[in-house]
XYZ file of C-alpha atoms in Angstrom:
643
model
C -99.972 106.518 -57.885
C -98.308 106.422 -54.439
C -94.906 106.282 -56.130
C -95.785 109.345 -58.174
C -96.987 111.178 -55.043
C -93.773 110.327 -53.186
C -91.674 111.434 -56.139
C -93.622 114.674 -56.249
C -93.040 115.300 -52.535
C -89.326 114.565 -52.911
C -89.087 116.880 -55.918
C -90.911 119.607 -53.980
C -88.503 119.237 -51.052
C -85.495 119.391 -53.392
C -86.874 122.476 -55.125
C -87.716 124.095 -51.795
C -84.206 123.481 -50.527
C -82.754 124.820 -53.786
C -84.922 127.947 -53.637
C -84.022 128.400 -49.958
C -80.325 128.149 -50.833
C -80.689 130.658 -53.666
C -82.615 133.022 -51.418
C -79.843 132.747 -48.849
C -77.311 133.583 -51.554
C -79.400 136.527 -52.729
C -79.639 137.811 -49.165
C -75.882 137.380 -48.726
C -75.229 139.142 -52.017
C -77.546 141.987 -51.027
C -75.826 142.235 -47.655
C -72.442 142.557 -49.329
C -73.856 145.058 -51.817
C -75.445 147.197 -49.094
C -72.117 147.206 -47.249
C -70.248 148.300 -50.414
C -68.522 144.898 -50.618
C -68.950 144.926 -54.378
C -66.449 142.233 -55.377
C -67.967 139.541 -53.125
C -71.426 140.678 -54.210
C -70.476 140.220 -57.879
C -69.343 136.634 -57.201
C -72.573 135.756 -55.427
C -74.815 137.402 -58.005
C -72.914 135.678 -60.829
C -73.516 132.277 -59.191
C -77.217 133.028 -58.775
C -77.513 134.152 -62.400
C -75.770 130.987 -63.657
C -78.345 128.872 -61.805
C -81.119 130.389 -63.865
C -82.312 133.043 -61.413
C -81.661 136.300 -63.293
C -83.761 139.314 -62.380
C -83.759 143.041 -63.063
C -82.672 143.619 -59.456
C -79.675 141.288 -59.824
C -78.748 142.877 -63.161
C -79.031 146.343 -61.580
C -76.867 145.428 -58.611
C -74.302 143.652 -60.779
C -74.189 146.746 -62.972
C -73.690 148.964 -59.934
C -71.056 146.632 -58.499
C -68.999 146.825 -61.688
C -69.717 150.565 -62.145
C -68.411 151.555 -58.719
C -65.378 149.312 -59.204
C -64.554 151.128 -62.442
C -65.234 148.135 -64.711
C -67.479 150.064 -67.094
C -67.571 147.484 -69.891
C -69.050 144.848 -67.571
C -71.343 147.484 -66.071
C -72.655 148.294 -69.563
C -73.447 144.606 -70.143
C -75.603 144.270 -67.036
C -77.191 147.704 -67.208
C -78.203 146.787 -70.761
C -79.857 143.576 -69.556
C -81.612 145.513 -66.780
C -82.940 148.185 -69.179
C -84.147 145.526 -71.627
C -86.022 143.562 -68.936
C -87.430 146.537 -66.985
C -90.797 148.093 -67.691
C -89.667 151.264 -65.935
C -86.098 152.438 -65.340
C -84.930 154.939 -62.733
C -83.354 157.926 -64.563
C -80.061 157.506 -62.706
C -79.553 154.148 -64.426
C -79.941 155.715 -67.847
C -77.131 158.061 -66.805
C -74.846 155.260 -65.556
C -75.675 153.039 -68.526
C -74.797 155.845 -70.953
C -71.464 156.444 -69.201
C -70.699 152.728 -69.279
C -71.538 152.434 -72.979
C -68.846 155.006 -73.770
C -66.270 152.534 -72.425
C -67.380 150.178 -75.214
C -66.981 153.004 -77.779
C -70.712 152.792 -78.500
C -71.245 156.562 -78.520
C -74.358 156.403 -80.681
C -76.230 154.205 -78.193
C -74.743 156.161 -75.277
C -76.193 159.365 -76.729
C -79.572 157.706 -77.214
C -79.669 156.438 -73.617
C -78.491 159.805 -72.256
C -81.362 161.380 -74.168
C -83.745 159.267 -72.092
C -82.070 160.529 -68.927
C -82.470 164.154 -70.043
C -86.106 163.504 -70.938
C -86.700 161.987 -67.483
C -84.847 164.710 -65.565
C -85.046 167.873 -67.703
C -84.467 170.274 -64.810
C -81.478 168.505 -63.269
C -78.172 170.356 -63.441
C -76.627 167.455 -65.385
C -79.417 167.612 -67.989
C -79.065 171.371 -68.303
C -75.316 170.985 -68.827
C -75.842 168.252 -71.392
C -78.378 170.331 -73.321
C -76.260 173.483 -73.184
C -73.157 171.572 -74.258
C -74.535 169.486 -77.094
C -71.275 170.191 -78.941
C -69.163 169.104 -75.958
C -67.274 166.603 -78.111
C -66.088 169.492 -80.289
C -64.931 171.324 -77.167
C -63.145 168.193 -75.930
C -61.444 167.707 -79.293
C -60.383 171.366 -79.261
C -58.687 170.882 -75.886
C -57.144 167.532 -76.815
C -53.464 166.900 -77.492
C -52.314 169.569 -75.033
C -50.473 166.935 -73.007
C -48.125 164.033 -73.540
C -48.487 161.070 -71.173
C -46.703 157.831 -70.319
C -47.392 154.957 -67.947
C -45.118 154.750 -64.905
C -43.061 151.585 -64.903
C -43.175 151.475 -61.101
C -46.932 150.790 -61.089
C -47.878 147.549 -59.381
C -50.490 144.987 -60.396
C -52.742 146.467 -57.685
C -54.074 150.039 -57.333
C -51.676 153.005 -57.576
C -53.125 156.524 -57.482
C -53.664 159.582 -55.259
C -50.324 161.262 -55.977
C -48.955 164.487 -54.475
C -45.711 166.452 -54.777
C -43.554 166.499 -51.650
C -40.403 168.589 -52.067
C -38.674 166.894 -55.041
C -40.383 163.551 -54.474
C -43.755 161.954 -55.169
C -46.020 160.595 -52.456
C -48.831 158.331 -53.627
C -51.177 155.631 -52.396
C -50.922 151.975 -53.335
C -52.496 148.674 -52.396
C -49.406 146.752 -53.530
C -48.452 143.773 -51.382
C -45.040 144.335 -49.849
C -45.310 141.169 -47.756
C -43.980 142.974 -44.688
C -47.088 142.754 -42.529
C -50.660 141.539 -42.504
C -52.977 143.961 -44.237
C -56.720 144.344 -44.139
C -58.816 143.540 -47.216
C -61.112 146.238 -48.612
C -64.551 144.703 -49.163
C -65.267 147.281 -51.862
C -62.942 145.619 -54.383
C -61.657 142.607 -52.410
C -58.130 144.037 -52.449
C -55.804 145.277 -49.751
C -56.308 148.789 -48.401
C -53.946 151.455 -49.704
C -50.943 152.879 -47.841
C -48.910 156.002 -48.590
C -45.606 155.486 -50.423
C -42.813 157.907 -51.315
C -40.561 157.699 -54.374
C -37.792 159.632 -56.109
C -38.715 161.434 -59.327
C -36.294 160.879 -62.198
C -35.566 163.419 -64.951
C -37.903 161.636 -67.367
C -40.787 161.735 -64.883
C -40.553 158.077 -63.907
C -40.354 157.221 -60.205
C -38.099 154.741 -58.415
C -37.191 153.442 -54.965
C -40.778 153.422 -53.663
C -40.966 152.840 -49.909
C -43.628 153.246 -47.228
C -43.983 156.945 -46.428
C -44.625 156.893 -42.677
C -45.631 154.251 -40.179
C -47.207 157.036 -38.149
C -49.586 157.954 -40.976
C -50.153 154.508 -42.459
C -52.616 152.242 -40.684
C -54.019 148.801 -41.490
C -56.926 150.477 -43.262
C -57.096 153.135 -46.013
C -54.722 156.079 -46.600
C -54.675 158.148 -49.775
C -54.409 161.517 -51.550
C -52.108 163.602 -49.344
C -51.293 167.294 -49.774
C -48.401 169.141 -48.155
C -47.993 172.738 -47.042
C -45.529 174.894 -48.995
C -42.847 174.457 -46.331
C -43.436 170.684 -46.287
C -44.038 170.625 -42.539
C -47.764 169.900 -42.535
C -49.659 167.153 -44.323
C -53.384 166.631 -44.877
C -54.443 163.195 -46.111
C -57.435 160.901 -46.520
C -57.876 157.915 -44.233
C -60.540 155.570 -42.950
C -62.444 156.562 -39.823
C -59.796 154.832 -37.720
C -57.792 156.576 -35.034
C -56.009 155.344 -31.891
C -56.722 151.728 -32.918
C -60.459 152.393 -32.977
C -62.589 152.084 -36.098
C -65.940 153.877 -36.184
C -68.913 153.500 -38.495
C -72.073 155.359 -39.395
C -75.529 154.398 -38.151
C -75.508 151.325 -40.421
C -71.970 150.353 -39.406
C -70.195 151.544 -42.578
C -66.781 153.159 -42.122
C -66.545 156.564 -43.823
C -63.471 158.497 -44.963
C -61.990 161.437 -43.082
C -59.240 164.012 -43.585
C -56.465 164.073 -40.989
C -53.682 166.577 -40.361
C -50.181 165.986 -39.008
C -47.075 168.164 -38.618
C -43.370 167.433 -38.378
C -42.003 167.582 -34.842
C -38.527 168.681 -33.783
C -37.164 165.235 -34.669
C -38.556 165.547 -38.201
C -41.145 162.871 -37.487
C -44.829 163.239 -38.175
C -46.460 164.166 -34.889
C -49.854 163.564 -33.398
C -52.670 162.990 -35.895
C -55.725 165.193 -35.629
C -58.934 164.822 -37.568
C -60.462 167.946 -39.055
C -63.455 169.362 -37.165
C -65.902 169.069 -40.066
C -65.339 165.306 -40.395
C -68.245 163.097 -39.419
C -68.977 159.444 -38.757
C -72.059 159.819 -40.984
C -70.476 161.050 -44.249
C -67.111 161.019 -46.009
C -64.611 163.878 -46.304
C -61.683 163.126 -48.611
C -58.993 164.140 -51.116
C -57.666 167.463 -49.755
C -55.733 170.098 -51.709
C -54.324 173.460 -50.572
C -54.369 176.910 -52.169
C -51.033 178.569 -52.908
C -51.153 180.675 -49.734
C -52.201 177.682 -47.624
C -55.256 179.525 -46.315
C -57.913 177.522 -48.179
C -58.440 173.763 -48.186
C -60.457 172.163 -50.998
C -61.874 168.667 -50.613
C -64.582 166.237 -51.775
C -67.505 165.194 -49.597
C -71.066 163.919 -49.529
C -71.811 166.001 -46.428
C -75.219 167.692 -46.019
C -75.545 170.424 -48.623
C -74.060 168.241 -51.370
C -75.779 168.267 -54.740
C -74.763 164.759 -55.784
C -72.887 161.623 -54.768
C -69.927 163.827 -53.857
C -69.211 167.549 -54.294
C -66.172 169.829 -54.121
C -66.071 172.079 -51.043
C -63.672 174.691 -49.700
C -62.929 175.814 -46.149
C -60.796 178.629 -44.727
C -57.755 177.841 -42.587
C -57.059 180.566 -40.036
C -53.572 181.569 -38.808
C -54.084 179.694 -35.543
C -54.793 176.475 -37.479
C -58.545 176.502 -36.874
C -61.096 176.214 -39.671
C -64.075 178.116 -40.966
C -67.325 176.617 -42.202
C -67.113 174.424 -45.349
C -68.654 176.035 -48.440
C -69.998 174.119 -51.454
C -68.423 175.437 -54.687
C -71.879 175.524 -56.282
C -73.494 174.356 -59.483
C -70.846 175.876 -61.753
C -68.725 172.886 -60.700
C -70.879 170.394 -58.800
C -73.633 168.230 -60.277
C -75.908 165.411 -59.157
C -73.113 162.996 -60.090
C -69.613 162.598 -58.649
C -67.148 165.485 -58.341
C -63.975 164.389 -56.587
C -60.141 164.539 -56.371
C -59.680 168.333 -56.496
C -56.227 169.845 -57.069
C -55.552 173.571 -57.213
C -52.365 174.718 -58.908
C -50.219 177.662 -57.891
C -51.709 179.542 -60.870
C -55.179 179.228 -59.341
C -56.423 176.528 -61.717
C -58.738 174.005 -60.056
C -58.565 170.522 -61.574
C -61.105 167.912 -60.505
C -62.736 164.692 -61.695
C -66.441 164.429 -62.554
C -68.877 162.048 -64.165
C -71.727 164.572 -63.996
C -70.337 167.035 -66.561
C -70.417 165.871 -70.203
C -67.246 163.952 -70.991
C -65.747 160.911 -72.662
C -67.060 158.418 -70.102
C -66.471 157.431 -66.491
C -64.684 160.126 -64.518
C -63.100 162.838 -66.660
C -60.629 165.507 -65.543
C -61.915 169.080 -65.775
C -60.296 172.445 -65.110
C -61.544 175.888 -64.129
C -59.607 179.043 -63.284
C -60.250 181.484 -60.470
C -60.934 185.053 -61.609
C -59.707 188.226 -59.884
C -62.718 188.224 -57.570
C -62.033 184.676 -56.371
C -64.776 182.932 -58.348
C -64.281 179.975 -60.664
C -65.516 180.677 -64.180
C -65.852 178.424 -67.201
C -65.257 174.684 -66.642
C -63.349 172.881 -69.393
C -62.691 169.221 -70.122
C -58.890 168.877 -70.431
C -59.394 166.511 -73.374
C -57.459 163.514 -74.611
C -55.087 161.843 -73.836
C -55.641 162.714 -70.160
C -59.262 161.639 -70.457
C -60.503 158.349 -71.867
C -63.676 156.271 -71.803
C -62.591 154.965 -68.381
C -62.086 156.649 -64.989
C -59.447 159.392 -65.146
C -58.752 161.397 -62.000
C -56.224 162.773 -59.483
C -54.616 165.300 -61.874
C -51.670 167.253 -60.381
C -49.198 169.559 -62.131
C -46.129 171.674 -61.365
C -46.785 175.140 -62.795
C -43.112 175.785 -63.481
C -41.950 172.535 -65.079
C -45.415 171.779 -66.534
C -44.868 168.156 -65.478
C -47.387 166.260 -63.419
C -49.260 163.023 -62.835
C -52.750 161.606 -63.051
C -54.452 158.281 -62.395
C -56.583 156.071 -64.635
C -58.014 152.565 -64.813
C -57.904 152.556 -68.620
C -56.834 149.535 -70.600
C -53.114 149.066 -71.132
C -52.147 149.681 -67.510
C -50.562 147.288 -65.045
C -53.144 147.277 -62.253
C -56.680 148.310 -61.442
C -55.613 151.978 -61.158
C -52.316 153.245 -62.499
C -50.209 156.390 -62.278
C -49.315 158.231 -65.479
C -46.731 160.955 -66.023
C -47.934 164.030 -67.953
C -46.327 167.042 -69.569
C -48.346 170.087 -70.599
C -47.232 171.377 -73.996
C -50.112 173.823 -74.628
C -51.878 175.522 -71.687
C -55.676 175.585 -71.587
C -57.270 178.840 -72.706
C -59.677 179.895 -69.960
C -60.856 183.014 -71.739
C -64.648 183.006 -71.926
C -65.837 183.135 -75.514
C -69.313 183.535 -76.940
C -71.135 184.821 -79.988
C -71.938 188.543 -79.885
C -74.693 190.113 -82.002
C -75.087 193.819 -82.849
C -78.170 195.350 -84.491
C -77.873 198.775 -86.125
C -81.070 200.819 -86.521
C -82.251 204.276 -87.563
C -82.745 206.489 -84.508
C -85.959 208.063 -85.785
C -87.689 205.260 -87.726
C -86.173 202.267 -85.857
C -85.681 200.642 -89.267
C -82.735 198.266 -89.803
C -79.665 199.811 -91.435
C -77.880 197.546 -93.898
C -74.214 197.736 -94.901
C -73.248 199.750 -91.833
C -69.617 199.211 -90.856
C -69.300 197.832 -87.334
C -65.811 197.787 -85.858
C -64.842 196.305 -82.489
C -61.741 197.669 -80.764
C -59.722 196.761 -77.717
C -58.893 199.270 -75.008
C -55.652 200.323 -76.714
C -57.142 200.479 -80.225
C -54.302 198.156 -81.254
C -56.645 195.328 -82.266
C -59.874 195.485 -84.143
C -62.434 193.321 -85.899
C -64.975 194.667 -88.344
C -67.900 193.521 -90.454
C -70.945 194.974 -92.206
C -74.557 194.601 -91.185
C -76.741 192.267 -93.255
C -80.269 192.764 -94.596
C -81.583 192.537 -91.027
C -79.229 195.275 -89.860
C -77.310 192.636 -87.969
C -73.707 191.583 -87.606
C -72.568 188.535 -85.622
C -69.069 188.199 -84.173
C -68.253 184.574 -83.340
C -66.526 183.370 -80.176
C -65.472 186.717 -78.763
C -63.979 187.289 -75.352
C -65.346 190.048 -73.106
C -61.762 190.817 -72.097
C -60.619 191.227 -75.690
C -62.804 194.031 -77.063
C -64.113 196.995 -75.096
C -65.649 199.432 -77.605
C -67.550 199.534 -80.887
C -67.455 202.071 -83.705
C -70.419 202.148 -86.145
C -70.370 204.152 -89.382
C -72.796 204.577 -92.262
C -72.799 207.271 -94.947
C -75.510 209.820 -94.234
C -75.484 209.078 -90.504
C -73.528 210.385 -87.544
C -70.950 207.838 -86.464
C -71.306 206.221 -83.058
C -68.445 205.235 -80.784
C -69.340 203.576 -77.473
C -68.183 201.092 -74.870
C -69.763 197.653 -75.003
C -70.826 195.250 -72.287
C -70.547 191.554 -73.034
C -72.913 190.598 -70.228
C -75.642 190.588 -72.870
C -75.109 188.652 -76.079
C -77.101 191.203 -78.088
C -77.060 195.013 -78.228
C -78.780 197.563 -80.460
C -77.109 200.746 -81.704
C -79.132 203.633 -83.121
C -77.672 206.032 -85.694
C -78.883 209.595 -86.214
C -78.989 211.041 -89.696
C -76.693 213.947 -90.495
C -78.990 216.968 -90.260
C -76.571 219.798 -89.638
C -74.002 221.594 -91.725
C -70.935 222.848 -89.967
C -68.950 226.035 -90.319
C -65.860 227.534 -88.787
C -66.409 228.479 -85.177
C -69.066 225.824 -84.507
C -68.730 223.692 -81.400
C -68.253 220.111 -82.556
C -69.370 218.987 -79.112
C -72.828 220.464 -79.641
C -73.074 219.012 -83.141
C -72.223 215.556 -81.796
C -74.518 216.118 -78.796
C -71.736 215.234 -76.389
C -72.579 214.778 -72.762
C -70.518 216.706 -70.265
C -66.812 215.826 -70.285
C -66.423 214.947 -66.633
C -63.365 215.212 -64.416
C -63.060 214.355 -60.762
C -63.002 217.377 -58.445
C -59.765 219.361 -58.875
C -58.449 216.611 -61.163
C -57.469 216.625 -64.831
C -57.302 212.881 -65.569
C -59.799 211.671 -68.190
C -62.484 209.507 -66.576
C -63.969 206.419 -68.250
C -67.282 208.142 -68.997
C -65.441 211.156 -70.428
C -63.413 208.817 -72.631
C -66.669 207.430 -73.981
C -67.796 210.913 -75.066
C -64.397 211.840 -76.487
C -64.560 208.692 -78.571
C -67.296 210.373 -80.608
C -64.891 213.226 -81.394
C -62.312 210.660 -82.525
C -64.836 209.099 -84.931
C -65.838 212.508 -86.373
C -62.220 213.512 -86.974
C -61.442 210.171 -88.574
C -64.404 210.676 -90.928
C -63.143 214.127 -92.012
C -59.364 214.214 -92.187
C -59.357 217.969 -92.919
C -61.119 218.771 -89.666
C -59.113 220.698 -87.074
C -60.393 221.738 -83.669
C -59.435 223.980 -80.796
C -60.108 222.408 -77.402
C -61.277 224.965 -74.856
C -61.706 224.130 -71.203
C -63.672 226.300 -68.762
C -64.275 226.203 -65.009
C -66.900 227.721 -62.774
C -66.153 230.666 -60.514
C -65.452 228.713 -57.347
C -61.847 228.840 -56.164
C -59.212 231.394 -57.070
C -58.931 232.642 -60.627
C -55.291 231.533 -60.805
C -55.997 227.971 -59.654
C -58.996 227.775 -62.016
C -56.866 228.900 -64.940
C -54.196 226.304 -64.149
C -56.804 223.572 -63.687
C -58.550 224.360 -66.980
C -55.215 224.368 -68.809
C -54.358 220.925 -67.446
C -57.793 219.630 -68.443
C -57.482 221.026 -71.952
C -54.056 219.457 -72.391
C -55.293 216.156 -70.914
C -58.196 216.137 -73.386
C -55.842 216.792 -76.307
C -53.438 214.068 -75.164
C -56.333 211.612 -74.979
C -57.351 212.333 -78.592
C -53.706 211.977 -79.682
C -53.531 208.617 -77.904
C -56.487 207.486 -80.043
C -54.696 208.267 -83.307
C -55.522 211.946 -83.979
C -52.339 213.762 -85.081
C -51.174 216.693 -82.986
C -51.162 219.131 -85.922
C -54.972 218.906 -86.045
C -55.416 219.974 -82.439
C -54.885 223.011 -80.264
C -55.826 223.300 -76.623
C -56.171 226.089 -74.118
C -57.653 226.608 -70.667
C -59.684 229.745 -69.969
C -60.422 229.243 -66.298
C -63.402 231.345 -65.224
C -62.753 234.141 -67.730
C -65.480 233.144 -70.225
C -68.447 232.167 -68.084
C -71.853 231.735 -69.729
C -73.658 233.069 -66.663
C -72.111 235.987 -64.829
C -72.522 235.369 -61.124
C -70.820 235.463 -57.793
C -69.791 232.044 -56.524
C -71.684 232.085 -53.259
C -74.937 233.105 -54.993
C -74.843 230.502 -57.786
C -76.526 227.173 -57.406
C -74.991 223.919 -58.679
C -76.914 223.949 -61.972
C -75.515 227.415 -62.755
C -71.989 226.306 -61.949
C -72.566 223.345 -64.280
C -73.314 225.712 -67.190
C -70.024 227.502 -66.695
C -67.978 224.308 -66.162
C -67.700 222.980 -69.743
C -65.465 221.792 -72.577
C -65.713 223.106 -76.157
C -64.381 221.666 -79.412
C -64.341 224.649 -81.764
C -63.925 223.943 -85.499
C -61.015 226.014 -86.826
C -60.703 224.252 -90.196
């Protein structure tokens, strides 16, 4: 009995020591994890798991460790174990698990898991995007094969990424070991920090003769993703929070990223480094890119006001080199996930990487173009082969040569991240397209009109698309662009034709047709028959205004319906001004009206035009005694039927 008791005590002590050791390892693993030292954390967690101490927390942290190191296949394995063992799963892990599953080509399961994320977070921007883009794979396939790509032979077996054009060379970041000096190890991935390198670009897009870019800019910590001013004399780049041999951390001691600026001095050396004023020890600011005019800097950050893990921001650069207040680009671009590595081309196209917008998996490259008012519109996935089921990012392109580079950790590369050369063979179409529905109804009864001809026209009437209404009085035009068609012409026998401008802000419009109730005879005013609104001109002007063009479009439709119809255009003024100037003004307006109808396809032999000035007023009055409404009666256009 005593022997058994002693054996029991010994066994208890052994087990206690073993548990204590495992707890120490767990604490050490958690410490590494909390400090973003993911590679060491993975090693510790793997040891703990092999000793028979798996848990949902360890699976979650192993999944995160692999996820944030870009090893999505391993992340999928451990996220799967976590989901299987957990009674409740945080929605964010459904999202990461789904992304990771795509790297294993298991799209069916990825879709199922993403469905759970959407169900858990229905009002999140990512869920809204996913629900509104359920056919995103079709959109990706449509944009695919616009580029050719090839792996750069100068990639190392470490990380190579963060490229930028500099004159006729390429500057990029690399953690390759040159063996020239001691380098710090990045706890994130247990590899050396990156430095900036510069290389010559060959005709085939390959690079050669890579050397360190600048000892002034490179430190023993992290440098990446530079961008240069148009004249090449100023550089902005990402670096660790390390300046003047001093490294700073946030409240928990973690070192964040900052953007620094440097300029060439008179000796063509990079001068004093300065950090940008919106940097902070408490959040990261990284991956700068400059607008064509150099007056706007775009960057990625998790600063206050961010929607997700990192967002794209912009900030104004003033002529004296100072900066405005950073502005978040908003939910058209940013999500609750990661948006990072922005690049804006000279054509105003913003490329960036995101894992929050529906894509192929990991980070995908997306593009959006700035409109005339300075806003970014529709966001498009650039498709394969740029994007894969892995992390694809840091897209840059020369708008003239259509050559560029991007980075990826996909399989088949040489290191953890690799640089790829790209050539754009088909540009992305940024024209907004959507389905447009038109209902045609009877003006009096509001009943649907079937078999009405509906014709869309562009502003020059050189392009058109037509169809007939169905049993519901409806016609649907698929994937139209608001910029492509500007007016609609609707015709139906027994009804007056309608010609009007259309607004694509709404996907659906209703058009009401009036039945033909009047007979016409020579001398009738076609304008009254068509119930035209006043044909307006600006004061003392004869140029056709947009609203006048809308009314004259009805005359065009009527004359196209009756090819024997001929009209005499008569323009009248009120009695203000001299009779001579009024006569000249009315003549110009009459001729301008006729020229407009001719421009819309009405032949000149069917038209005559004359100005009558103030000679045929409806109300006989003296100018200073007439009110505006009386002047309005006299100031008119007539379309008299002469055949």
